[in-house]
CSV table of C-alpha atoms in Angstrom, one decimal:
chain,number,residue,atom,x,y,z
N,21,UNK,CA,16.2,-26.7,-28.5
N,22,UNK,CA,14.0,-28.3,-25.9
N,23,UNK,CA,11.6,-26.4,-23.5
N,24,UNK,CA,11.7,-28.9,-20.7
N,25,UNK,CA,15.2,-31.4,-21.1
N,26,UNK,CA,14.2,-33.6,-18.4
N,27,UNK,CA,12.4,-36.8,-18.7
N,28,UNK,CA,9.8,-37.8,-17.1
N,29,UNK,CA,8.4,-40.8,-15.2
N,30,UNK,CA,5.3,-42.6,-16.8
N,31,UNK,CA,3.7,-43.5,-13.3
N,32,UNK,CA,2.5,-41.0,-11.4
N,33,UNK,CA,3.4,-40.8,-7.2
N,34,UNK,CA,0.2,-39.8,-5.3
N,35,UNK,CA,0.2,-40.4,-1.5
N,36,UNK,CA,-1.3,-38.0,1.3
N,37,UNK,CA,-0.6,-37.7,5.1
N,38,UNK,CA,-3.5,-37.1,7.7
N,39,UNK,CA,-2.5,-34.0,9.8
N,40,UNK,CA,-3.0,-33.9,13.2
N,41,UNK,CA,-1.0,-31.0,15.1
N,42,UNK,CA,0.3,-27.5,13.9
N,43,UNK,CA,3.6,-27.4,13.0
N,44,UNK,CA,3.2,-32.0,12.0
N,45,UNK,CA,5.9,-33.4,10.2
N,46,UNK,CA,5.8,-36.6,7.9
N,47,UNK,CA,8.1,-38.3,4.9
N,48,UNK,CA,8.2,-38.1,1.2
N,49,UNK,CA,8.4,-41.2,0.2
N,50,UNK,CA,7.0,-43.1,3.8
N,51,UNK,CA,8.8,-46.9,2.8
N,52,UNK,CA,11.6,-45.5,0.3
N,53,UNK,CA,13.4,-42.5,-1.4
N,54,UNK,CA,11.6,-40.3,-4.1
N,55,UNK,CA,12.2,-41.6,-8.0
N,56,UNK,CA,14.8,-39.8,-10.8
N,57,UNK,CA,17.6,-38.1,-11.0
N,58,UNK,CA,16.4,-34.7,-11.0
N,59,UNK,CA,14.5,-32.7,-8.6
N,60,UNK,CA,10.4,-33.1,-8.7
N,61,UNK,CA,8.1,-30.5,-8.8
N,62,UNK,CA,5.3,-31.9,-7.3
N,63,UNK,CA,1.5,-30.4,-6.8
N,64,UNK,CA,0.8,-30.0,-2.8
N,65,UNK,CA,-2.8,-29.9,-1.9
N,66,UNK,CA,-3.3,-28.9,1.9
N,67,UNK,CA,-6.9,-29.4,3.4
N,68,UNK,CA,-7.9,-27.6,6.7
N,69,UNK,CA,-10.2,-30.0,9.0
N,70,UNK,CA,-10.0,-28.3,12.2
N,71,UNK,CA,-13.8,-27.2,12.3
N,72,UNK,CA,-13.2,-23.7,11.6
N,73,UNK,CA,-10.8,-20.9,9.4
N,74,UNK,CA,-7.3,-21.1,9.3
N,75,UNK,CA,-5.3,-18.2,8.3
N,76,UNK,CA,-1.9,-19.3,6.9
N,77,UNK,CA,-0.6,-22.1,5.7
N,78,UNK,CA,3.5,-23.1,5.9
N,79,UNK,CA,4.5,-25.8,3.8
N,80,UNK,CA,8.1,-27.3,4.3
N,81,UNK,CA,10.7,-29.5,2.7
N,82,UNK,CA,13.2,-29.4,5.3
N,83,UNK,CA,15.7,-31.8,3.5
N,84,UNK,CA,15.7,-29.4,0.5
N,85,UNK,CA,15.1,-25.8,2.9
N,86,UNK,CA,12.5,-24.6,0.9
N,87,UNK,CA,9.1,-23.5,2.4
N,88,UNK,CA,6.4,-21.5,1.3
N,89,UNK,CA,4.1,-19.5,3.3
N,90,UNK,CA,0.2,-18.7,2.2
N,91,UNK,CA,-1.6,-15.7,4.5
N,92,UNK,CA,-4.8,-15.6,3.9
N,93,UNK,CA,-8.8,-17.4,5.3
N,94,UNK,CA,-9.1,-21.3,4.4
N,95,UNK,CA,-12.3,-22.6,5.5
N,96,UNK,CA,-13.2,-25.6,7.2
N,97,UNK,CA,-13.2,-28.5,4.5
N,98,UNK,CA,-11.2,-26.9,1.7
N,99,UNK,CA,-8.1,-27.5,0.0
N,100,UNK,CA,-4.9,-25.1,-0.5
N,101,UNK,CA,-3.0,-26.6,-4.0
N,102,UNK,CA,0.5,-26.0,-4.5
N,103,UNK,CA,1.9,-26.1,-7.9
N,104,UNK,CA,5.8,-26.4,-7.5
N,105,UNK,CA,6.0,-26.6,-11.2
N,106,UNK,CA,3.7,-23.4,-12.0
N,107,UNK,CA,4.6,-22.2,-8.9
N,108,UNK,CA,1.2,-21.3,-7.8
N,109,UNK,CA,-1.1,-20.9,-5.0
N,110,UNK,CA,-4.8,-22.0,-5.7
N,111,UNK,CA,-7.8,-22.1,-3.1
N,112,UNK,CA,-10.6,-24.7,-3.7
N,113,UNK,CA,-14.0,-23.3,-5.0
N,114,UNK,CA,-15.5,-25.8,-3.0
N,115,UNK,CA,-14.7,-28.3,-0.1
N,116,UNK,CA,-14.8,-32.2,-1.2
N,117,UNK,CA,-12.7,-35.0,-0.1
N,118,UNK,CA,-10.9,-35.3,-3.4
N,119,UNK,CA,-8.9,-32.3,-4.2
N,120,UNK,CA,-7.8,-33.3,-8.0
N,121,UNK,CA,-11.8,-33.1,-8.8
N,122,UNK,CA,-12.5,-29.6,-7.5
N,123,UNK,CA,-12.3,-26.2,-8.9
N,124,UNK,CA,-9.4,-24.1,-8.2
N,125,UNK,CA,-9.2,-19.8,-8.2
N,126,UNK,CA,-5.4,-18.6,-8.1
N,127,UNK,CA,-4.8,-16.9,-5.0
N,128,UNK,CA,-1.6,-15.9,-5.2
N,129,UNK,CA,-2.1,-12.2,-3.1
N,130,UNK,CA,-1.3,-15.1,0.3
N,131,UNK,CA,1.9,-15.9,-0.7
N,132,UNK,CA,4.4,-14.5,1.1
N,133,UNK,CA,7.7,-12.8,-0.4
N,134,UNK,CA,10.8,-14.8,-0.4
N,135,UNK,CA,8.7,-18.1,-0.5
N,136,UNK,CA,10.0,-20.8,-2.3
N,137,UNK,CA,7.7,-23.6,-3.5
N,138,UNK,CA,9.0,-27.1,-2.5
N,139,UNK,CA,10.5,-29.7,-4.3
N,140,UNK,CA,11.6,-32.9,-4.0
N,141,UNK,CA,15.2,-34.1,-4.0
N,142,UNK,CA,15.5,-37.4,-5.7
N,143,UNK,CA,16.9,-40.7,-4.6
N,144,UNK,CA,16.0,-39.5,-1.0
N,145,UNK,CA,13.6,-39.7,1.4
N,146,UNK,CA,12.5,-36.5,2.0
N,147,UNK,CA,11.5,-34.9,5.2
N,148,UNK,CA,8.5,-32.6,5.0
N,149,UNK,CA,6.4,-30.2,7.1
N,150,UNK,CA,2.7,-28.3,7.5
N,151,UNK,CA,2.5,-26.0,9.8
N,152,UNK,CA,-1.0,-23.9,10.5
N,153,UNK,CA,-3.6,-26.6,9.9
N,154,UNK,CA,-3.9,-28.6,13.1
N,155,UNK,CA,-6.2,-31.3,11.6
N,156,UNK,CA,-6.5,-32.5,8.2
N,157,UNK,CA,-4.8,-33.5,5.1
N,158,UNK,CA,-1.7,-33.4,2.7
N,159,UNK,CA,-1.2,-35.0,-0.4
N,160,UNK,CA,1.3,-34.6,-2.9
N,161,UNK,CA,1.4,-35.9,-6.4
N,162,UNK,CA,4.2,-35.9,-8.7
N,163,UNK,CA,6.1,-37.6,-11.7
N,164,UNK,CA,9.7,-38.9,-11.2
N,165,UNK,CA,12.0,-36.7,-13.3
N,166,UNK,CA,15.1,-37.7,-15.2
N,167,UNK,CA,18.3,-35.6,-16.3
């Protein structure tokens, strides 16, 4: 018996978006459709550059429906992560312009009941969402997954 039967891509997707209104919309993939067969599970990480505190975060695949909403004080310069896999919410430690280097505290008491982390639907390109940081950053990075 397998844990996980899906296979996995050996290159890893890892692109970001600069935000620059609240809700702002972009594309996952930009130039093509998202790798596999099988949905991804990819890890969101949301940074707040608007100068000050934000206080919720919504992050949206509306192509898949699935949106998950984080209450909660962000500060100016650091990073929300989004685990779709674990499906958990972690805060940065500390700002930086890098958010796969930082340190990370679970802060799952901001999600919001009924949230559902996003994935990606494969062999599409896949329409996505942030709303609640007016100025900043989204990156997601993921592995292609196989059935």
């Amino acid at each position: 018996i397998a844990a996980d039967q899906y296979g996995y891509s050996t290159t890893e997707s890892d692109d970001s978006f600069s935000l620059v209104s609240s809700p702002d919309t972009f594309n996952v993939e930009s130039a093509g459709a998202v790798g596999g067969t099988a949905h991804a599970r990819p890890v969101w990480y949301v940074r707040n550059e608007t100068g000050g505190s934000v206080g919720s975060v919504v992050l949206t695949n509306t192509t898949l429906a699935e949106t998950t909403t984080w209450v909660g004080t962000l500060g100016d310069d650091y990073w929300l992560k989004f685990d779709s896999a674990a499906q958990q919410i972690s805060k940065s430690a500390t700002n930086g312009s890098d958010p796969t280097g930082l340190t990370y505290t679970v802060s799952m008491g901001g999600w919001q009941t009924g949230s559902v982390f996003p994935r990606l639907k494969p062999a599409t390109q896949n329409a996505c969402a942030v709303t609640g940081v007016s100025a900043g950053t989204v990156r997601w990075v993921y592995r292609a997954r196989y059935l």
